[in-house]
Coordinates of C-alpha atoms in Angstrom, one line a residue:
X12 CA -12.2 -66.6 -54.8
X13 CA -13.5 -67.0 -51.0
X14 CA -10.8 -69.6 -50.5
X15 CA -8.2 -67.2 -51.6
X16 CA -9.5 -64.3 -49.9
X17 CA -9.6 -66.3 -46.6
X18 CA -5.8 -67.2 -47.2
X19 CA -5.0 -63.6 -47.5
X20 CA -7.0 -62.8 -44.4
X21 CA -4.6 -65.3 -42.7
X22 CA -1.5 -63.8 -44.1
X23 CA -2.6 -60.5 -42.9
X24 CA -3.1 -61.7 -39.4
X25 CA 0.2 -63.6 -39.4
X26 CA 1.9 -60.6 -40.2
X27 CA 0.6 -58.3 -37.7
X28 CA 1.0 -61.0 -35.1
X29 CA 4.8 -61.3 -36.2
X30 CA 5.1 -57.4 -35.9
X31 CA 3.8 -57.5 -32.4
X32 CA 6.2 -60.4 -31.4
X33 CA 9.0 -58.3 -33.0
X34 CA 8.5 -55.2 -31.0
X35 CA 7.4 -56.7 -27.5
X36 CA 11.2 -56.9 -26.4
X37 CA 11.6 -53.4 -27.1
X38 CA 8.6 -52.5 -25.3
X39 CA 9.9 -54.5 -22.3
X40 CA 13.1 -52.3 -22.3
X41 CA 11.1 -49.3 -22.4
X42 CA 9.0 -50.4 -19.4
X43 CA 12.3 -50.9 -17.4
X44 CA 13.6 -47.8 -18.4
X45 CA 11.5 -45.5 -16.1
X46 CA 9.5 -43.9 -19.3
X47 CA 6.2 -45.4 -17.7
X48 CA 6.8 -43.6 -14.4
X49 CA 7.5 -40.2 -16.4
X50 CA 4.4 -40.9 -18.2
X51 CA 2.4 -41.3 -15.2
X52 CA 3.6 -38.0 -13.6
X53 CA 3.0 -36.4 -17.0
X54 CA -0.5 -37.7 -16.7
X55 CA -1.2 -36.5 -13.4
X56 CA 0.3 -33.1 -14.1
X57 CA -1.9 -32.9 -17.2
X58 CA -5.0 -34.1 -15.3
X59 CA -4.3 -31.4 -12.8
X60 CA -4.1 -28.7 -15.2
X61 CA -6.9 -30.0 -17.2
X62 CA -9.4 -30.0 -14.3
X63 CA -8.2 -26.7 -13.2
X64 CA -9.1 -25.4 -16.7
X65 CA -12.4 -26.9 -16.7
X66 CA -13.5 -25.4 -13.4
X67 CA -12.3 -21.9 -14.4
X68 CA -12.1 -21.5 -18.1
X69 CA -10.7 -17.8 -18.8
X70 CA -13.0 -15.4 -20.6
X71 CA -10.3 -14.9 -23.2
X72 CA -9.5 -18.6 -23.8
X73 CA -9.0 -19.3 -27.6
X74 CA -11.9 -21.9 -27.4
X75 CA -12.4 -22.1 -31.1
X76 CA -8.6 -22.0 -32.1
X77 CA -7.8 -24.9 -29.7
X78 CA -10.6 -26.8 -31.0
X79 CA -9.7 -26.7 -34.7
X80 CA -5.8 -27.0 -33.8
X81 CA -6.5 -30.4 -31.7
X82 CA -9.5 -31.9 -33.6
X83 CA -8.2 -31.3 -37.2
X84 CA -4.9 -33.6 -36.9
X85 CA -6.9 -36.5 -35.3
X86 CA -9.7 -36.3 -37.8
X87 CA -7.4 -36.0 -40.8
X88 CA -4.8 -38.4 -39.7
X89 CA -5.6 -41.8 -41.6
X90 CA -3.0 -44.3 -41.2
X91 CA -3.1 -47.5 -43.1
X92 CA -1.1 -50.4 -41.6
X93 CA -0.8 -53.1 -44.4
X94 CA 2.4 -54.9 -43.3
X95 CA 3.5 -55.3 -47.0
X96 CA 7.2 -55.6 -47.7
X97 CA 9.2 -55.1 -50.9
X98 CA 9.1 -58.8 -51.8
X99 CA 5.4 -58.5 -52.0
X100 CA 5.8 -56.7 -55.4
X101 CA 6.7 -60.4 -56.5
X102 CA 4.8 -62.6 -54.3
X103 CA 1.3 -60.8 -53.9
X104 CA 1.0 -58.5 -56.9
X105 CA -0.1 -61.5 -59.1
X106 CA -3.1 -61.9 -56.8
X107 CA -3.8 -58.2 -56.8
X108 CA -7.6 -59.0 -57.8
X109 CA -8.0 -61.0 -54.6
X110 CA -6.4 -58.3 -52.2
X111 CA -9.7 -56.6 -51.4
X112 CA -10.1 -58.8 -48.4
X113 CA -6.3 -58.1 -47.2
X114 CA -7.0 -54.2 -47.6
X115 CA -10.2 -54.3 -45.7
X116 CA -8.6 -55.9 -42.8
X117 CA -6.1 -53.1 -42.8
X118 CA -8.7 -50.5 -43.3
X119 CA -10.7 -51.8 -40.3
X120 CA -7.7 -51.9 -38.2
X121 CA -6.5 -48.5 -38.9
X122 CA -9.9 -47.0 -38.7
X123 CA -10.6 -48.5 -35.4
X124 CA -7.4 -47.2 -33.7
X125 CA -7.4 -43.7 -35.3
X126 CA -11.0 -43.2 -34.5
X127 CA -10.2 -44.1 -30.6
X128 CA -7.7 -41.4 -30.7
X129 CA -10.3 -38.9 -32.2
X130 CA -12.8 -39.9 -29.8
X131 CA -10.5 -39.3 -26.8
X132 CA -9.4 -35.9 -28.0
X133 CA -13.2 -34.9 -28.5
X134 CA -14.3 -36.2 -25.3
X135 CA -11.4 -34.1 -23.6
X136 CA -12.5 -30.8 -25.6
X137 CA -16.2 -31.1 -25.0
X138 CA -16.1 -30.0 -21.4
X139 CA -13.9 -27.2 -22.3
X140 CA -16.2 -26.5 -25.0
X141 CA -19.4 -26.2 -23.0
X142 CA -17.8 -24.6 -20.0
X143 CA -16.1 -22.0 -22.3
X144 CA -19.5 -20.7 -23.8
X145 CA -19.8 -23.2 -26.7
X146 CA -23.5 -23.0 -27.7
X147 CA -23.9 -25.8 -30.4
X148 CA -25.2 -29.2 -29.6
X149 CA -22.4 -31.7 -28.8
X150 CA -24.3 -34.6 -30.0
X151 CA -24.7 -33.1 -33.5
X152 CA -21.0 -32.0 -33.3
X153 CA -20.1 -35.7 -32.5
X154 CA -22.1 -36.9 -35.6
X155 CA -20.5 -34.3 -37.8
X156 CA -17.0 -35.1 -36.7
X157 CA -17.8 -38.8 -37.1
X158 CA -18.9 -38.1 -40.8
X159 CA -15.6 -36.0 -41.1
X160 CA -13.4 -38.8 -39.9
X161 CA -15.0 -41.2 -42.4
X162 CA -14.4 -38.7 -45.2
X163 CA -10.9 -38.1 -44.0
X164 CA -10.4 -41.9 -44.4
X165 CA -11.9 -42.0 -47.8
X166 CA -10.0 -39.1 -49.0
X167 CA -6.5 -40.4 -47.7
X168 CA -7.3 -43.8 -49.6
X169 CA -7.9 -41.7 -53.0
X170 CA -4.8 -39.7 -52.4
X171 CA -2.7 -42.9 -52.0
X172 CA -4.0 -44.1 -55.4
X173 CA -3.1 -41.0 -57.3
X174 CA -0.4 -41.3 -59.8
X175 CA 1.4 -38.0 -59.4
X176 CA 3.0 -36.9 -56.2
X177 CA 2.2 -33.2 -56.7
X178 CA -1.5 -33.9 -56.9
X179 CA -1.4 -36.1 -53.9
X180 CA 0.1 -33.3 -51.9
X181 CA -2.2 -30.6 -53.2
X182 CA -5.3 -32.8 -52.4
X183 CA -4.0 -33.6 -48.9
X184 CA -3.3 -30.1 -48.2
X185 CA -6.8 -29.0 -49.5
X186 CA -8.4 -32.0 -47.3
X187 CA -6.6 -30.8 -44.1
X188 CA -7.8 -27.0 -44.7
X189 CA -11.2 -27.8 -45.4
X190 CA -11.6 -30.0 -42.5
X191 CA -10.2 -27.2 -40.4
X192 CA -12.6 -24.7 -41.9
X193 CA -15.5 -27.2 -41.1
X194 CA -14.5 -27.9 -37.5
X195 CA -14.3 -24.2 -37.2
X196 CA -17.8 -23.6 -38.7
X197 CA -19.4 -26.3 -36.3
X198 CA -17.8 -24.9 -33.3
X199 CA -18.7 -21.0 -34.2
X200 CA -21.8 -21.0 -36.4
X201 CA -25.4 -22.3 -36.2
X202 CA -25.7 -25.9 -36.7
X203 CA -27.4 -25.7 -40.2
X204 CA -25.0 -23.3 -41.4
X205 CA -22.1 -25.4 -40.6
X206 CA -24.0 -28.6 -41.9
X207 CA -24.5 -27.0 -45.2
X208 CA -20.9 -25.8 -45.4
X209 CA -19.7 -29.3 -44.6
X210 CA -21.7 -31.0 -47.2
X211 CA -20.7 -28.5 -49.8
X212 CA -17.0 -29.1 -48.9
X213 CA -17.5 -32.8 -49.1
X214 CA -19.4 -32.6 -52.4
X215 CA -16.4 -30.3 -53.9
X216 CA -13.7 -32.9 -52.7
X217 CA -15.6 -35.9 -53.9
X218 CA -16.0 -34.3 -57.3
X219 CA -12.3 -33.3 -57.4
X220 CA -11.0 -36.7 -56.4
X221 CA -12.4 -37.8 -59.7
X222 CA -10.1 -35.6 -61.7
X223 CA -6.4 -37.0 -61.1
X224 CA -5.2 -40.2 -62.7
X225 CA -5.4 -43.2 -60.1
X226 CA -3.6 -46.6 -59.8
X227 CA -5.8 -49.4 -59.1
X228 CA -3.7 -50.8 -56.0
X229 CA -0.7 -48.4 -55.1
X230 CA 1.8 -51.2 -54.2
X231 CA 4.9 -49.1 -54.0
X232 CA 3.4 -46.2 -52.1
X233 CA 1.8 -48.7 -49.4
X234 CA 5.1 -50.2 -49.1
X235 CA 7.0 -47.2 -48.5
X236 CA 4.2 -46.0 -46.1
X237 CA 4.9 -49.3 -44.1
X238 CA 8.4 -48.9 -44.0
X239 CA 8.1 -45.4 -42.7
X240 CA 5.9 -46.5 -40.0
X241 CA 8.3 -49.1 -39.0
X242 CA 11.2 -46.6 -38.8
X243 CA 9.1 -44.4 -36.7
X244 CA 8.7 -47.3 -34.2
X245 CA 12.5 -48.3 -34.2
X246 CA 13.4 -44.6 -33.8
X247 CA 11.1 -44.5 -30.6
X248 CA 12.8 -47.8 -29.4
X249 CA 16.3 -46.4 -30.3
X250 CA 15.8 -43.9 -27.4
X251 CA 15.8 -46.6 -24.8
X252 CA 18.0 -49.4 -26.4
X253 CA 20.2 -50.2 -29.3
X254 CA 18.0 -51.4 -32.3
X255 CA 18.7 -53.1 -35.5
X256 CA 19.9 -50.8 -38.3
X257 CA 17.0 -49.6 -40.2
X258 CA 17.8 -47.6 -43.5
X259 CA 17.6 -43.8 -42.7
X260 CA 15.2 -41.4 -44.6
X261 CA 17.6 -38.7 -45.9
X262 CA 16.0 -35.1 -46.7
X263 CA 18.0 -32.0 -48.0
X264 CA 16.5 -29.5 -45.8
X265 CA 18.1 -26.5 -47.6
X266 CA 16.8 -24.1 -44.8
X267 CA 19.4 -25.8 -42.4
X268 CA 22.3 -26.9 -44.8
X269 CA 23.8 -23.4 -44.5
X270 CA 25.0 -24.4 -41.1
X271 CA 27.1 -27.1 -42.4
X272 CA 29.9 -24.9 -44.3
X273 CA 30.2 -22.6 -40.9
X274 CA 31.7 -25.6 -39.2
X275 CA 35.5 -25.0 -39.3
X276 CA 37.6 -27.8 -41.2
X277 CA 40.1 -29.7 -39.3
X278 CA 40.5 -32.8 -37.2
X279 CA 39.0 -31.2 -34.2
X280 CA 35.9 -30.7 -36.1
X281 CA 35.5 -33.6 -38.5
X282 CA 33.0 -35.6 -36.3
X283 CA 31.2 -32.5 -35.6
X284 CA 30.6 -32.0 -39.1
X285 CA 29.6 -35.6 -39.8
X286 CA 27.2 -35.7 -37.2
X287 CA 25.8 -32.2 -37.8
X288 CA 25.1 -33.6 -41.5
X289 CA 23.4 -36.6 -40.1
X290 CA 21.4 -34.5 -37.7
X291 CA 20.3 -32.2 -40.4
X292 CA 19.4 -34.8 -43.1
X293 CA 17.9 -37.7 -41.3
X294 CA 14.7 -38.0 -39.8
X295 CA 15.8 -37.1 -36.2
X296 CA 16.2 -33.6 -37.3
X297 CA 12.7 -33.6 -38.8
X298 CA 11.3 -35.0 -35.6
X299 CA 13.2 -32.3 -33.5
X300 CA 12.0 -29.4 -35.8
X301 CA 8.2 -30.6 -35.4
X302 CA 8.8 -30.8 -31.6
X303 CA 10.2 -27.5 -31.4
X304 CA 7.3 -26.0 -33.3
X305 CA 4.7 -27.9 -31.6
X306 CA 6.2 -27.4 -28.0
X307 CA 6.4 -23.7 -28.9
X308 CA 2.7 -23.4 -29.9
X309 CA 1.5 -25.4 -26.8
X310 CA 3.8 -23.4 -24.4
X311 CA 2.7 -20.1 -25.8
X312 CA -0.8 -20.9 -25.2
X313 CA -0.2 -22.0 -21.6
X314 CA 2.2 -18.9 -21.2
X315 CA -0.4 -16.4 -22.8
X316 CA -3.1 -17.7 -20.5
X317 CA -0.7 -17.4 -17.6
X318 CA -2.0 -21.0 -16.6
X319 CA -1.1 -21.8 -12.9
X320 CA 0.6 -18.5 -12.7
X321 CA 3.1 -19.5 -15.5
X322 CA 4.0 -22.9 -14.2
X323 CA 1.6 -24.5 -16.7
X324 CA 4.0 -23.2 -19.5
X325 CA 6.8 -24.6 -17.4
X326 CA 5.4 -28.0 -17.3
X327 CA 4.7 -28.0 -21.1
X328 CA 8.4 -26.7 -21.6
X329 CA 9.6 -29.5 -19.5
X330 CA 7.7 -32.3 -21.3
X331 CA 8.6 -31.1 -24.8
X332 CA 12.3 -30.7 -23.6
X333 CA 12.3 -34.3 -22.3
X334 CA 11.1 -35.6 -25.4
X335 CA 13.7 -33.7 -27.5
X336 CA 16.4 -34.7 -25.4
X337 CA 15.5 -38.6 -26.0
X338 CA 15.2 -38.0 -29.6
X339 CA 18.6 -36.2 -29.9
X340 CA 20.3 -39.1 -27.9
X341 CA 19.2 -41.4 -30.8
X342 CA 21.7 -39.5 -33.2
X343 CA 24.8 -41.6 -31.7
X344 CA 23.2 -44.7 -33.2
X345 CA 23.0 -43.2 -36.8
X346 CA 26.6 -43.9 -37.9
X347 CA 27.3 -46.6 -35.4
X348 CA 27.6 -49.4 -37.9
X349 CA 29.2 -47.5 -40.7
X350 CA 32.9 -48.1 -41.8
X351 CA 34.1 -44.6 -42.2
X352 CA 35.0 -44.2 -38.7
X353 CA 37.5 -47.2 -39.1
X354 CA 38.8 -45.9 -42.3
X355 CA 39.5 -42.2 -41.6
X356 CA 42.7 -41.4 -39.6
X357 CA 40.8 -39.9 -36.7
X358 CA 41.0 -40.7 -33.1
X359 CA 37.9 -42.6 -31.7
X360 CA 38.1 -40.5 -28.3
X361 CA 37.7 -37.5 -30.5
X362 CA 34.5 -38.9 -32.0
X363 CA 33.2 -39.0 -28.3
X364 CA 34.2 -35.6 -27.4
X365 CA 33.0 -34.1 -30.6
X366 CA 29.6 -35.9 -30.4
X367 CA 29.1 -34.5 -27.0
X368 CA 29.8 -31.0 -28.1
X369 CA 27.7 -31.1 -31.0
X370 CA 24.8 -32.6 -28.6
X371 CA 25.3 -29.9 -26.3
X372 CA 25.0 -27.1 -29.1
X373 CA 22.0 -28.8 -30.7
X374 CA 20.1 -29.2 -27.5
X375 CA 21.0 -25.7 -26.2
X376 CA 19.7 -24.4 -29.4
X377 CA 16.5 -26.1 -29.6
X378 CA 15.6 -25.7 -26.0
X379 CA 16.4 -21.9 -26.2
X380 CA 14.4 -21.4 -29.2
X381 CA 11.5 -23.4 -27.4
X382 CA 12.1 -21.2 -24.3
X383 CA 11.1 -18.0 -26.4
X384 CA 7.4 -18.7 -26.8
X385 CA 7.1 -20.3 -23.4
X386 CA 8.5 -17.3 -21.2
X387 CA 8.3 -14.1 -23.4
X388 CA 4.4 -13.7 -22.7
X389 CA 5.1 -14.7 -19.1
X390 CA 7.6 -11.9 -18.9
X391 CA 5.6 -9.3 -20.5
X392 CA 2.8 -10.1 -18.2
X393 CA 4.6 -9.7 -15.1
X394 CA 5.4 -13.3 -14.2
X395 CA 9.2 -13.6 -13.7
X396 CA 9.8 -16.6 -11.4
X397 CA 8.6 -19.4 -13.8
X398 CA 10.4 -18.2 -16.8
X399 CA 13.6 -17.6 -14.9
X400 CA 13.5 -21.2 -13.3
X401 CA 12.9 -22.5 -16.9
X402 CA 16.3 -20.8 -18.1
X403 CA 18.2 -21.8 -15.1
X404 CA 17.1 -25.4 -15.2
X405 CA 17.8 -25.6 -18.9
X406 CA 21.3 -24.2 -18.6
X407 CA 22.3 -26.4 -15.7
X408 CA 21.0 -29.5 -17.5
X409 CA 22.5 -28.7 -20.8
X410 CA 25.9 -27.4 -19.9
X411 CA 26.7 -29.4 -16.9
X412 CA 24.6 -32.7 -16.4
X413 CA 24.0 -33.5 -20.2
X414 CA 27.6 -33.5 -21.3
X415 CA 28.8 -35.6 -18.4
X416 CA 26.0 -38.3 -18.8
X417 CA 26.4 -38.3 -22.8
X418 CA 30.3 -39.0 -22.3
X419 CA 29.6 -41.9 -20.0
X420 CA 27.2 -43.4 -22.3
X421 CA 29.4 -43.1 -25.3
X422 CA 32.4 -44.5 -23.2
X423 CA 30.3 -47.6 -22.0
X424 CA 29.1 -48.2 -25.5
X425 CA 32.5 -48.0 -26.8
X426 CA 33.6 -50.7 -24.4
X427 CA 30.7 -52.8 -25.2
X428 CA 31.5 -52.7 -29.0

């Protein structure tokens, strides 16, 4: 048994090493793209804003809300890199009784990296909490958050083992809500009350996790989770370099599907329709929606506090706008290797032009929605320069710079093909 476990541990190490070797060339392309320079500027700008906030925390700063919003995701996020593949259902499932060693390696790897992220967010929040009037002991708070992190990983594993998808979603939502409530209690109430509330919540969840029917080892779910993780990596790499085709995840998104029938029929709009359908139904659309929501929330906070006389909101807007433009640029690769464009009697020149039109419309819509929470609080507060500058820069980039740049990229890629 020990020898079999050792072989599975070696298999885990070999797969992890193979994945790192696989993605290393794409990391090199990202490094050559100028993205690290942008990250450096982002880090410098964020550091300036952060230290300015620490020096002078506004009296009306939403201290508790910020703590709950930023600490809850990093404590509840419990990834699990297993490196499993569909073929393992045949090759490794017969050795399921020996998979504890393999799984322990995955748990240790995932817990370490997610805990490092949680610790970094906590260390950034502590000075703001102390300067903003937080009274609870930060060491007790750190111990409590450590317990919450461990409970989050335990709960995530129990959710992965649940046989029914509805039960898994229900318990995950409950775990996130209870975690947010416990964090708020530790930041707002005396330590003994927060500790009592935390242990009551943990006991309730531990008892509730015994109710659903569980699988001993959720092979299919772990394989799907690993596939989604790989897709996220390649979606990020696709913003900088062409990557191998990865099967796309399709979502209906009925709250956006009503837009498709409003695109006029005809040869001049065929590619607009096809790429719009790809944008709405693939993971790129989901990423853009999440970026708009998260960027709107962060920008609203910066605008409502009038950080740096409104320029803090402008910086936040620029960061999320940059990421959105990169993500949307990956849409041109979604149908690159499909055969329909060689079957339909449609000119390829029209494909490039219509994609540029869709790209412009989608980017203008997303950035305009993002502009509202970043600018309206400033305009109502009497700050006009920053929101007007944001709007002007957005319109110049989306209407003039972006279309010309996108057409050049499409033409170059067509020549390479």
